[in-house]
CSV table of C-alpha atoms and ligand atoms in Angstrom, one decimal:
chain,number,residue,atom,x,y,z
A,168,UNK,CA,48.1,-61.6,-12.1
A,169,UNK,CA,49.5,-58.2,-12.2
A,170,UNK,CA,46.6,-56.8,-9.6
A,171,UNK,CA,47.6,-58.5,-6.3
A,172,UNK,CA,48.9,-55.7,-4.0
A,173,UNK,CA,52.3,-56.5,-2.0
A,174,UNK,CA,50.9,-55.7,1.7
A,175,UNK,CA,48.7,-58.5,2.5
A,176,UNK,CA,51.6,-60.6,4.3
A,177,UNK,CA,51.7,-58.7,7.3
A,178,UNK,CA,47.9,-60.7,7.7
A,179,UNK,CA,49.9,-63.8,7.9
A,180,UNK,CA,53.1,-62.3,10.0
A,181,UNK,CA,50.3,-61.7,13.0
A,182,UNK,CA,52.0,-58.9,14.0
A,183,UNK,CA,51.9,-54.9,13.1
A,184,UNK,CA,49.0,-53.3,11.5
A,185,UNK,CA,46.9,-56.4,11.5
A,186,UNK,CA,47.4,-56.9,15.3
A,187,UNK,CA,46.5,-53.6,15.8
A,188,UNK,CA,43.2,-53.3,14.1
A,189,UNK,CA,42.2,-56.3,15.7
A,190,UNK,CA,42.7,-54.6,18.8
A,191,UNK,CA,41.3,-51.3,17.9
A,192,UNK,CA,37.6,-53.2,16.3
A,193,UNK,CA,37.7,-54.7,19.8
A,194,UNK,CA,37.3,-51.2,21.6
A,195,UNK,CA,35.1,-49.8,18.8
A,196,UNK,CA,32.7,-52.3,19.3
A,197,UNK,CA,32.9,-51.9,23.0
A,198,UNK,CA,32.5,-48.3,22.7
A,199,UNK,CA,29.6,-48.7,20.7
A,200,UNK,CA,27.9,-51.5,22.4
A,201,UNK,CA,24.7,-49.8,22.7
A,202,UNK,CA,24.3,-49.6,19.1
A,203,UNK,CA,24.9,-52.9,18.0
A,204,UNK,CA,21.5,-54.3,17.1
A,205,UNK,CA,22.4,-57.3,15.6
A,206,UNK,CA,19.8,-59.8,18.0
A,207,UNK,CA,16.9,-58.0,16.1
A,208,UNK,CA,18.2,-59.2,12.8
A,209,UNK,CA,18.5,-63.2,12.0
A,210,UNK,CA,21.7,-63.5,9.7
A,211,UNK,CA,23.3,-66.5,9.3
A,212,UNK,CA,26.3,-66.8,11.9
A,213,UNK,CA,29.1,-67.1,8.9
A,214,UNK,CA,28.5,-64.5,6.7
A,215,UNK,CA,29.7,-60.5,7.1
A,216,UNK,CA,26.5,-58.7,5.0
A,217,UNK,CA,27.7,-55.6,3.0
A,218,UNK,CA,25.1,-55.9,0.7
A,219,UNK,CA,21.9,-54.2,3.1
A,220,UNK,CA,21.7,-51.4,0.5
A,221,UNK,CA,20.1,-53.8,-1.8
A,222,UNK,CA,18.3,-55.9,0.5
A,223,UNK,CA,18.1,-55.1,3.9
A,224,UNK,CA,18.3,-58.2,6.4
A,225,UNK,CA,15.3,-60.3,7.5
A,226,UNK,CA,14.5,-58.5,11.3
A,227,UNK,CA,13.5,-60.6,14.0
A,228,UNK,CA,9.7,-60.9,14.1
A,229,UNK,CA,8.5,-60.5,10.3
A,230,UNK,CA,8.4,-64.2,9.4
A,231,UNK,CA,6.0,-64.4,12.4
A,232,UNK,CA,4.3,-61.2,11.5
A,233,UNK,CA,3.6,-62.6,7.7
A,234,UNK,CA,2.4,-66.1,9.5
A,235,UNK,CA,-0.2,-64.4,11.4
A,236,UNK,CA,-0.8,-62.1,8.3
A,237,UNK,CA,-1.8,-65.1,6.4
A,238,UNK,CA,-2.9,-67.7,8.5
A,239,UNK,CA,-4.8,-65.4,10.6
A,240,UNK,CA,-5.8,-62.4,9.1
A,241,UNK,CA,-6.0,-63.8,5.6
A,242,UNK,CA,-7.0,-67.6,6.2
A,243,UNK,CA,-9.5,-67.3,9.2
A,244,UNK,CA,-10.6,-64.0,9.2
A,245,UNK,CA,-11.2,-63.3,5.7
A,246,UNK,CA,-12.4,-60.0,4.2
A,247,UNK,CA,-13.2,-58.7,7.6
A,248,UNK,CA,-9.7,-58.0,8.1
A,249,UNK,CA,-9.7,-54.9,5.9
A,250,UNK,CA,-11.8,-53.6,8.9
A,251,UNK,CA,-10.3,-55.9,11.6
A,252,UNK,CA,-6.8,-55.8,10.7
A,253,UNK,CA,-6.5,-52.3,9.6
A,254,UNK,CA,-5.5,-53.3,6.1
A,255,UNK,CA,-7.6,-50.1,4.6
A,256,UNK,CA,-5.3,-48.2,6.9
A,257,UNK,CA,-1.6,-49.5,6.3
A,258,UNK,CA,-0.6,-47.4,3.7
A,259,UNK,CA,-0.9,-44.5,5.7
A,260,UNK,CA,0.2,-45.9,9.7
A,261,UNK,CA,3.4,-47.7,7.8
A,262,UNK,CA,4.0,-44.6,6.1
A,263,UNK,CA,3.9,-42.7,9.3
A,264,UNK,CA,5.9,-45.0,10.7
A,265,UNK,CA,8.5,-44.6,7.8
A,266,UNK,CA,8.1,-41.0,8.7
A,267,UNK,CA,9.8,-41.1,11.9
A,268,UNK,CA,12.6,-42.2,10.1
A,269,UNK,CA,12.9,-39.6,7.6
A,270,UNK,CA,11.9,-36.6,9.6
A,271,UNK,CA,8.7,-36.4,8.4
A,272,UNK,CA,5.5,-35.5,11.1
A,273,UNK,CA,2.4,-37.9,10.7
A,274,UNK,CA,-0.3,-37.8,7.8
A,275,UNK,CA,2.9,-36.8,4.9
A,276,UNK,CA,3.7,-40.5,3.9
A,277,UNK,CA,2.4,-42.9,2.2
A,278,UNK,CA,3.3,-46.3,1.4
A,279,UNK,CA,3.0,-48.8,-1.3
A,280,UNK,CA,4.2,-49.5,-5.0
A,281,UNK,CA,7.4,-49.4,-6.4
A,282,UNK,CA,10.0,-46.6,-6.0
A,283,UNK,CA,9.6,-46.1,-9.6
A,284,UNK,CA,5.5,-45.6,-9.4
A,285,UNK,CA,5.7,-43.0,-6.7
A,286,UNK,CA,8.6,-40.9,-8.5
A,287,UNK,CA,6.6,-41.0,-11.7
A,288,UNK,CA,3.9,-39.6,-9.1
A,289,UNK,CA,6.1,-37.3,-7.3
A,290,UNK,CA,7.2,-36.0,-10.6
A,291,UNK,CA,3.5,-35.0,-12.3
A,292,UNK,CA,2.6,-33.6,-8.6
A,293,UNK,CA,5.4,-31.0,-8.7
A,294,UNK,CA,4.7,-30.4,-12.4
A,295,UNK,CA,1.0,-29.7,-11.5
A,296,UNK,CA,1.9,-27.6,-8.2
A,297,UNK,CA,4.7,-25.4,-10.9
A,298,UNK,CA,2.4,-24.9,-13.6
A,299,UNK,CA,4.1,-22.7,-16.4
A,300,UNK,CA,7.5,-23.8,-15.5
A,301,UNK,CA,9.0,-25.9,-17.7
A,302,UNK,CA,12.7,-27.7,-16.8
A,303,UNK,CA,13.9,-30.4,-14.3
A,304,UNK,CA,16.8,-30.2,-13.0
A,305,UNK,CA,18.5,-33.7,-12.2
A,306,UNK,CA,21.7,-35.8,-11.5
A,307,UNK,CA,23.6,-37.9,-14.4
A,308,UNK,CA,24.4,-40.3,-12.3
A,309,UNK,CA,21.2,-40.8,-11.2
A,310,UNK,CA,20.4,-44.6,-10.3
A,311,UNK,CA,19.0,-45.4,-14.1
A,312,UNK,CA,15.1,-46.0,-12.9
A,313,UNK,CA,15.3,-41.6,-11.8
A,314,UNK,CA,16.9,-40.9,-14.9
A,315,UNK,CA,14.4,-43.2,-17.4
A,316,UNK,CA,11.4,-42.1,-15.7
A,317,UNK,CA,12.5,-38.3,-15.5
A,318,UNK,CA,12.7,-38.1,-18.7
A,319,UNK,CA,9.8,-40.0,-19.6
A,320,UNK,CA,7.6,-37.4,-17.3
A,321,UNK,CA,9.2,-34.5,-18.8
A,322,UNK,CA,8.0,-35.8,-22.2
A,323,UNK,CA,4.7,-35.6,-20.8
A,324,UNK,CA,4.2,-32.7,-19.5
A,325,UNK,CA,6.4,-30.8,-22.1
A,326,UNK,CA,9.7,-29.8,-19.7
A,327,UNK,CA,13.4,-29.6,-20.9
A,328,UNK,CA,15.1,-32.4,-18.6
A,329,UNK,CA,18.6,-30.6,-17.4
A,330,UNK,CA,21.7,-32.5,-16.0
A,331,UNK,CA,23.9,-31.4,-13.6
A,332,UNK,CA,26.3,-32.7,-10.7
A,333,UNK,CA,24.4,-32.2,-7.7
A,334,UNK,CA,27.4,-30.2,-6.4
A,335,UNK,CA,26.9,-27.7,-10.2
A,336,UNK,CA,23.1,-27.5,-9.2
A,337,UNK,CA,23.4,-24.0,-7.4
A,338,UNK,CA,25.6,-22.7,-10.4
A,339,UNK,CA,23.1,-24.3,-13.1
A,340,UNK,CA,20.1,-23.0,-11.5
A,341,UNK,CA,21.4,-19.6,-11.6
A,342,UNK,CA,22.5,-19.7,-15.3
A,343,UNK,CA,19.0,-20.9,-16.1
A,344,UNK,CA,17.2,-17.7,-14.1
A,345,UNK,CA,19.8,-15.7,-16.1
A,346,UNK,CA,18.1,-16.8,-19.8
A,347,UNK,CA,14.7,-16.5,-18.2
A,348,UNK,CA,14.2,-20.1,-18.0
A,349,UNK,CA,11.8,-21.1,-14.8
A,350,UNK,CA,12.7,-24.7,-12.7
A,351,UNK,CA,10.1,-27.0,-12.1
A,352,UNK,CA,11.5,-29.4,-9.5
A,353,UNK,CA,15.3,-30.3,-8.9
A,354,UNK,CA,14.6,-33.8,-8.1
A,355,UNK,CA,18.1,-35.6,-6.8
A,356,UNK,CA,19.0,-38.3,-5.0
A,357,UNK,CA,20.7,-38.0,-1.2
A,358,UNK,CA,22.7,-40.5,-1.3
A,359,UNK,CA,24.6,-41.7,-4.8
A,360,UNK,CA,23.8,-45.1,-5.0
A,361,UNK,CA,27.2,-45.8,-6.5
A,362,UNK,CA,29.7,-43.8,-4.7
A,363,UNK,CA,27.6,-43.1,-1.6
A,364,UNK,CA,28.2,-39.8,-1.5
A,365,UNK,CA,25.9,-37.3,0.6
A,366,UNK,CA,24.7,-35.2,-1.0
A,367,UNK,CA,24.0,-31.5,0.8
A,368,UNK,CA,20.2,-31.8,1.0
A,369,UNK,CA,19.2,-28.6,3.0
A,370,UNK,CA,21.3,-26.5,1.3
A,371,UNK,CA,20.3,-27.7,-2.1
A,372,UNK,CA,16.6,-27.7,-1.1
A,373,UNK,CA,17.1,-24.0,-0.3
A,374,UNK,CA,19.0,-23.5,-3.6
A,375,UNK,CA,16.3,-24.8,-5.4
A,376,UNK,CA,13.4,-22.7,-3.4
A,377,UNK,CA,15.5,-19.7,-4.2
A,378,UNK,CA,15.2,-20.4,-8.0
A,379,UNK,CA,11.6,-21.0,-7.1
A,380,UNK,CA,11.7,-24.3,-7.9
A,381,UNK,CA,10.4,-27.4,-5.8
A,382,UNK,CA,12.9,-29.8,-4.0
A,383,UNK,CA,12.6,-33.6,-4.7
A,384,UNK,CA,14.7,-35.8,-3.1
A,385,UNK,CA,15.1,-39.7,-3.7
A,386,UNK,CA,15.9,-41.6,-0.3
A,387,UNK,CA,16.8,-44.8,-1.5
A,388,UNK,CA,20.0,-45.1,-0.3
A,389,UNK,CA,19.6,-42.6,3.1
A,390,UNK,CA,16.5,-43.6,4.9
A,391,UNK,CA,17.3,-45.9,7.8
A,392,UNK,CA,20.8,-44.8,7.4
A,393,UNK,CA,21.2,-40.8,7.7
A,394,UNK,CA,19.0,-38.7,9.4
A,395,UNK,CA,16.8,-36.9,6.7
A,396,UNK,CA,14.8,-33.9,8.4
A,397,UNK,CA,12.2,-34.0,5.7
A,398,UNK,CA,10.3,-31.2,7.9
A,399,UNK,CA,13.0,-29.1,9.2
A,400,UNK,CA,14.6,-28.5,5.8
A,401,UNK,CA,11.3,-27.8,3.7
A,402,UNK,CA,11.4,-30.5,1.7
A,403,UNK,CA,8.5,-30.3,-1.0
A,404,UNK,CA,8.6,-34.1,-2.1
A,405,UNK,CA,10.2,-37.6,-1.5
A,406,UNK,CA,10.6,-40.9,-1.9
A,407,UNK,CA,12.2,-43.9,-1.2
A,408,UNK,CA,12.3,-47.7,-1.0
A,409,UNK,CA,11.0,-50.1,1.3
A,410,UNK,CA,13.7,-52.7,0.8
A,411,UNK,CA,17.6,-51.5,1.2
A,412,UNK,CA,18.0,-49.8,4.9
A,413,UNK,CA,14.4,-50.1,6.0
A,414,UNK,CA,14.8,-54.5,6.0
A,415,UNK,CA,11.2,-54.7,4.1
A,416,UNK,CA,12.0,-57.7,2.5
A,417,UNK,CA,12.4,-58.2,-1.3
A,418,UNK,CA,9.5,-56.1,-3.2
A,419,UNK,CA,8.6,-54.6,0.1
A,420,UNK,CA,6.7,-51.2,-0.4
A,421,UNK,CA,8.5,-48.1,-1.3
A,422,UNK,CA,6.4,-44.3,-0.2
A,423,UNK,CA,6.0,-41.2,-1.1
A,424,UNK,CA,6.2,-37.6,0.8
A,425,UNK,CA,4.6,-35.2,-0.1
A,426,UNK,CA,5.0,-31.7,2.6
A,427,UNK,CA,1.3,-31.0,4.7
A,428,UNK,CA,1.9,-27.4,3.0
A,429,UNK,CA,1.4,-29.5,-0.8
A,430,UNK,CA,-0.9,-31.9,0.2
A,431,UNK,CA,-4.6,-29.9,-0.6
A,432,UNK,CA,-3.3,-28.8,-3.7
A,433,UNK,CA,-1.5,-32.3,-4.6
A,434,UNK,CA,-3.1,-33.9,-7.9
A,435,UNK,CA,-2.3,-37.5,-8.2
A,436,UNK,CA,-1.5,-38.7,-11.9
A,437,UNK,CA,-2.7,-42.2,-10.8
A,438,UNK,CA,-6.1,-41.3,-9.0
A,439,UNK,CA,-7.5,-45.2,-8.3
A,440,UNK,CA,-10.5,-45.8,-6.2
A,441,UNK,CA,-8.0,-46.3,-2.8
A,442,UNK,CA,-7.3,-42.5,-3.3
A,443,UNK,CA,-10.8,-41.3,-3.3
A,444,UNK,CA,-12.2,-39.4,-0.5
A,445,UNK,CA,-15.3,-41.6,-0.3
A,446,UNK,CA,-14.1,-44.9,-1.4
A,447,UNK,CA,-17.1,-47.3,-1.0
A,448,UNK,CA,-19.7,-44.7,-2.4
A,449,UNK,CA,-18.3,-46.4,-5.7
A,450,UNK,CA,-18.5,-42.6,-7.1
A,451,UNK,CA,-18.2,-42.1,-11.4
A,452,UNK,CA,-16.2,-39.0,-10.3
A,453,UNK,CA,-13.0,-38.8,-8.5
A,454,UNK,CA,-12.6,-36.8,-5.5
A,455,UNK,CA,-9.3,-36.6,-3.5
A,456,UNK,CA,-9.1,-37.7,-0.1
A,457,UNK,CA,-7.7,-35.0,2.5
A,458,UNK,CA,-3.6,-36.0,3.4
A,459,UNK,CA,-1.4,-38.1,2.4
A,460,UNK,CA,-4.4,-40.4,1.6
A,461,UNK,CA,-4.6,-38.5,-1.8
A,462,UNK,CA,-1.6,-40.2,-2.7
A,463,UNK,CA,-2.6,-43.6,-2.6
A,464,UNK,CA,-3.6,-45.6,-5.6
A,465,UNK,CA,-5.0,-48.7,-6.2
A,466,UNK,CA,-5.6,-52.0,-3.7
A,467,UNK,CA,-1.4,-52.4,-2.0
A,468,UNK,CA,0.1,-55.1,-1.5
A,469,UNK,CA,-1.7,-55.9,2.2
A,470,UNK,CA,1.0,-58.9,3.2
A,471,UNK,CA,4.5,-56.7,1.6
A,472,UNK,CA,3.3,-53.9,4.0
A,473,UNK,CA,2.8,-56.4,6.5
A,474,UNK,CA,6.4,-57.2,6.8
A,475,UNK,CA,7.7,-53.7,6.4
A,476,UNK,CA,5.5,-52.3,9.1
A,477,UNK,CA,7.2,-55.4,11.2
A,478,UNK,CA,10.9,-54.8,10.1
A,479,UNK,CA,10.6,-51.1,11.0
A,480,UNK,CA,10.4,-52.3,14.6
A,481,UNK,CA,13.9,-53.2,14.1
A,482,UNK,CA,14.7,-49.6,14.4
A,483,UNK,CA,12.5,-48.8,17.6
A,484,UNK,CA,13.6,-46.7,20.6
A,485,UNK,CA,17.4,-46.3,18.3
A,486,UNK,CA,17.1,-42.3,17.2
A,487,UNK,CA,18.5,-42.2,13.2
A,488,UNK,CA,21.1,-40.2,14.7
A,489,UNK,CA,22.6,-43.3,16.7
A,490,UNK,CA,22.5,-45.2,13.8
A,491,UNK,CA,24.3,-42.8,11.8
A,492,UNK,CA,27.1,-41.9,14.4
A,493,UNK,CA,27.5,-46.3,14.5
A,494,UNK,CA,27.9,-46.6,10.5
A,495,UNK,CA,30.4,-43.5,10.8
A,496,UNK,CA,32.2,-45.3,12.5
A,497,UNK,CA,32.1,-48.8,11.0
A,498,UNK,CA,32.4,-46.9,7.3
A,499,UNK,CA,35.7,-44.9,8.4
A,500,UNK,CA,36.9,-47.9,9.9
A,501,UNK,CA,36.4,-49.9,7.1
A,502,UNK,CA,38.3,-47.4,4.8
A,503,UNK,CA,41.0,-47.4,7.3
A,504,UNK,CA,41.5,-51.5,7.2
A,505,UNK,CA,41.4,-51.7,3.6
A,506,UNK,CA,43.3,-48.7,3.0
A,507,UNK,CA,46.2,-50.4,5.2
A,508,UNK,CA,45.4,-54.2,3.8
A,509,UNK,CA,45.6,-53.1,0.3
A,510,UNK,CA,47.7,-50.6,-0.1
A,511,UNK,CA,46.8,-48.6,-3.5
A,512,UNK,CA,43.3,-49.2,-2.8
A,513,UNK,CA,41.1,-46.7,-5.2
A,514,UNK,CA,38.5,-45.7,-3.0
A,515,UNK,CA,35.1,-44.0,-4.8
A,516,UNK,CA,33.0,-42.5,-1.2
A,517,UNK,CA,34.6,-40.1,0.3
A,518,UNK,CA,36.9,-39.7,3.2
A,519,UNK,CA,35.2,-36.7,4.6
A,520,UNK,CA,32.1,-37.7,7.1
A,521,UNK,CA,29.9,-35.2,6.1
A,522,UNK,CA,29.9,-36.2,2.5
A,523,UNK,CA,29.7,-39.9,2.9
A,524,UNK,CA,26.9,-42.0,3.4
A,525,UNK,CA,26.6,-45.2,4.3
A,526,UNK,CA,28.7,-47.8,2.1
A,527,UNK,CA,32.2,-48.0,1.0
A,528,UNK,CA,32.9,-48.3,-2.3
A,529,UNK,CA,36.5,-49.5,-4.1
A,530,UNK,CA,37.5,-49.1,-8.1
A,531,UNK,CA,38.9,-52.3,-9.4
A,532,UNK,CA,39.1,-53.4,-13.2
A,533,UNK,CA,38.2,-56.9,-12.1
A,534,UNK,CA,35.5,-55.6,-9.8
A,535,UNK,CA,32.9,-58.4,-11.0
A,536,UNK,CA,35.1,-61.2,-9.9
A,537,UNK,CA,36.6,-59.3,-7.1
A,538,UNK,CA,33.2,-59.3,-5.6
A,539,UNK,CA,32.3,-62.9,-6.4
A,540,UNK,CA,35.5,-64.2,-5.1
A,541,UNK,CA,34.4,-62.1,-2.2
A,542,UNK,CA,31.4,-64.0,-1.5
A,543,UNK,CA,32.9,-66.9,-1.9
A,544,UNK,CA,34.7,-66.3,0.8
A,545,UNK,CA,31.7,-65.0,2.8
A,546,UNK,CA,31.8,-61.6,2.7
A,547,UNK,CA,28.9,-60.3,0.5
A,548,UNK,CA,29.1,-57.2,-1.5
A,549,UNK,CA,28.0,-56.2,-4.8
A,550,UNK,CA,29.2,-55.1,-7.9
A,551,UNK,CA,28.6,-51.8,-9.6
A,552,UNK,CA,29.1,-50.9,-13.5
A,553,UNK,CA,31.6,-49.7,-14.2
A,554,UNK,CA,34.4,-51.2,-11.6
A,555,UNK,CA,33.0,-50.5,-7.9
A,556,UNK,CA,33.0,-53.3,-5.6
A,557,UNK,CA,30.4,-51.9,-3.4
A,558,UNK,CA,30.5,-52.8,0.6
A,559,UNK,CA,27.5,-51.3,2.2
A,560,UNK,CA,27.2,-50.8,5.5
A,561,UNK,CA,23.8,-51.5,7.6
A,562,UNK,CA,25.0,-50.2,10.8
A,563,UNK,CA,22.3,-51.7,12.9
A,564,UNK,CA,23.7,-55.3,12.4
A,565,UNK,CA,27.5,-54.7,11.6
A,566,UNK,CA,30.2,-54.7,14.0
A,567,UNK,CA,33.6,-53.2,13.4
A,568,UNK,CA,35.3,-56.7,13.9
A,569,UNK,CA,33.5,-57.6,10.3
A,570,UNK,CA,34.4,-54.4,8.9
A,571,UNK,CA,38.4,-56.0,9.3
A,572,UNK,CA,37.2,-59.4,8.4
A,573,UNK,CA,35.7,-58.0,5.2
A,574,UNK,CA,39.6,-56.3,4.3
A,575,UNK,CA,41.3,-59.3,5.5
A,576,UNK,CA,39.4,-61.1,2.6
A,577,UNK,CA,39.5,-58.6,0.3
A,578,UNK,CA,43.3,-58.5,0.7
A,579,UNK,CA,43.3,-62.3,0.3
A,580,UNK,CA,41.3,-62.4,-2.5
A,581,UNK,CA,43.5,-59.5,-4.3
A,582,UNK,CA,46.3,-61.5,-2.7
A,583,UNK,CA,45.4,-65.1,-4.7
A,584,UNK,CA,44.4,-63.6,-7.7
A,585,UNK,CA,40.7,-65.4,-6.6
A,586,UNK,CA,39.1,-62.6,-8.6
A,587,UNK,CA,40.8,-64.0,-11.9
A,588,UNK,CA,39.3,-66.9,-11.5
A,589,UNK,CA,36.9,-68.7,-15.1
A,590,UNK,CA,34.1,-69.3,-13.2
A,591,UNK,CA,33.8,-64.7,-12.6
A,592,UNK,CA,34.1,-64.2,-16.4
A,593,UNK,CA,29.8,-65.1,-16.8
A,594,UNK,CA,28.1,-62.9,-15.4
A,595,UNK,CA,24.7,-63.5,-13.2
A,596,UNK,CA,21.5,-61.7,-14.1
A,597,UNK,CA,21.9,-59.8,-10.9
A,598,UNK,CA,25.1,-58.5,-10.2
B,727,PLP,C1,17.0,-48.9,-5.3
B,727,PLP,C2,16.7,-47.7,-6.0
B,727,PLP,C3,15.6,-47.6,-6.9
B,727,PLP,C4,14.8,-48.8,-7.1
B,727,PLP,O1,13.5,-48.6,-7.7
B,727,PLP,P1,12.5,-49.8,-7.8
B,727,PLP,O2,11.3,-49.1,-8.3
B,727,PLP,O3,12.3,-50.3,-6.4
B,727,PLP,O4,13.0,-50.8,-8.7
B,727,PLP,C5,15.3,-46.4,-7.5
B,727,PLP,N1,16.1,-45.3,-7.3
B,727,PLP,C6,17.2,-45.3,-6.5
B,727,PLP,C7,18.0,-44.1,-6.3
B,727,PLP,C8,17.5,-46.5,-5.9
B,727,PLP,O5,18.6,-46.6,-5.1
């Protein structure tokens, strides 16, 4: 049991640097009291949630909204409720709504499908609105689905797939214009979904629009988290997931941006009937609908954007810039508790503000069991190959006094040697 660090005692002494952090959540959450949003969520009252970058929390009012959804809407009014209801209509109002979130003016979002569909989409659309250019330029450390289905669009439409840090983008794109090669899309993510680094979106958007390329950016990991500015910075293309920050529940319905300036010229590579400018004249021949309506594809998943459209309410009347100056604050004061409760602590996000997004991650060669013994204890993380236990921080409904609970038994845990423990060395199917 060579991993237990030596500092934890000073949690049992009561005094010193444990006294004092107590003392200090205190005031941060008192100073930010008018951020603390936790009565529109319903968590269970013993656990500390780090985990809402995989699946957000259920928000108050979507169980009701899904009962009304289906006993209602479904079970007594029937098929009128595509009419009634404004089923035909959700993809686009809950992608609107998703749109205040990321900066992006009405009739630019829509929602529906997996993240995975609508970057396969996103993809083909910049590669029809770049026709004769022929590379991608991309992260390798792209969250696997980006990197798999990059690849397998660049196959299709004949581009070289490129790799390069986010941070090497600027260089790489300027040794590819030097060879007379011409950039498709530089499609990265903003947030690293392992490291939650924050990535420099407006100045890699220009970057890439400088080397005449089209910006792409995956939200995943920043929407509902960091302000995004989708408009203001000229973003060409997005997309994101409805179930990490956003609370859609598990499945919920991930969207697509594509910039009004795009839009008449957008081809969609899936064109099904619910993108079709005349829908019920049953037409052999597809026609586009006008907006973000083009984007659409076949019949959504009605009751999904149901409770997504419900959960977003979480976030009304809080600007995205309140939320992000609360999880600044809960992330650095995170980092600071563990960074005093286990001294040695290798953290992966970065110190610096600017460059971190919304989660704190920690290296450990037992991180598996680290997290599971974490849970155990009530605090629930995840675990990310290779060794990051992962804390992600929802700020909406985490307070700074479970930011030290979640050291304190991290420290314990490292402390006992808990993360050693038989019953860590199986792993789960999801980890
Ligand atoms: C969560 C996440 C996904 C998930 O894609 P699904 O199609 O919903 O499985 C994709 N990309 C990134 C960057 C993610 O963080």
């Amino acid at each position: 049991m060579s991993t237990a660090p030596p500092g934890p005692d000073v949690l049992h002494t009561g005094s010193g640097t444990g006294d004092t952090l107590a003392a200090e959540a205190v005031a941060l959450d008192l100073a930010h009291a008018a951020t603390d949003l936790r009565r529109r969520f319903d968590l269970p009252e013993d656990v500390v949630y780090l985990d809402g970058n995989s699946l957000g929390a259920l928000p108050v009012g979507v169980a009701e909204a899904v009962t009304d959804a289906v006993r209602v809407q479904w079970g007594r009014d029937l098929v009128a409720s595509w009419n009634t209801h404004g089923w035909w209509e959700a993809p686009t109002r809950v992608g609107d709504a998703i749109g205040r979130l990321v900066g992006a003016a009405p009739g630019q979002v829509v929602a529906g499908d997996s993240t995975t569909v609508r970057l396969h989409q996103a993809l083909h659309a910049a590669a029809a609105l770049r026709p004769g250019a022929d590379v991608v330029v991309t992260d390798p450390g792209s969250f696997p689905t980006d990197l798999y289905v990059t690849r397998g669009v660049a196959d299709q439409v004949g581009w070289d797939v490129v790799l390069a840090d986010p941070d090497e983008v600027p260089r790489t794109l300027a040794d590819l214009a030097a060879t007379g090669r011409r950039v498709a899309v530089v499609s990265l993510s903003h947030v690293d979904y392992r490291t939650g680094r924050l990535w420099d979106l407006p100045g890699l958007t220009r970057a890439a629009h400088d080397a005449g390329a089209l910006a792409l950016w995956d939200l995943c990991h920043s929407a509902g988290a960091v302000p995004v500015d989708l408009d203001d910075h000229g973003v060409d293309l997005a997309v994101g997931c409805g179930y990490k920050y956003l609370n859609g529940g598990p499945g919920a319905p991930a969207y697509v941006y594509a910039a009004a300036r795009h839009l008449p010229h957008v081809r969609n590579v899936v064109p099904g009937w619910h993108s079709h400018a005349r829908p019920f004249a049953m037409a052999p021949d597809h026609e586009p609908a006008d907006g973000a309506a083009r984007l659409r594809i076949g019949t959504p998943p009605v009751l999904s954007l149901l409770a997504l459209e419900a959960a977003l309410r979480a976030f009304d009347g809080v600007p995205v810039e309140a939320v992000r100056a609360r999880s600044l604050s809960l992330t650095r004061f995170l980092r600071r508790c563990v960074a005093a409760l286990v001294p040695g602590a290798a953290f992966v996000s970065p110190d610096d503000d600017d460059r971190r997004g919304s989660q704190v991650g920690v290296r450990h060669p037992d991180a598996y069991g680290v997290v599971q013994a974490l849970v155990a204890r009530g605090v629930v993380g995840d675990f990310r190959e290779p060794d990051v236990v992962r804390l992600g921080v929802a700020a909406p409904y985490l307070t700074h006094a479970e930011m030290l609970v979640a050291a304190r038994e991290l420290a314990a845990v490292l402390a006992a040697g808990e993360h050693l423990d038989e019953r860590w060395s199986r792993r789960a199917t999801v980890t």
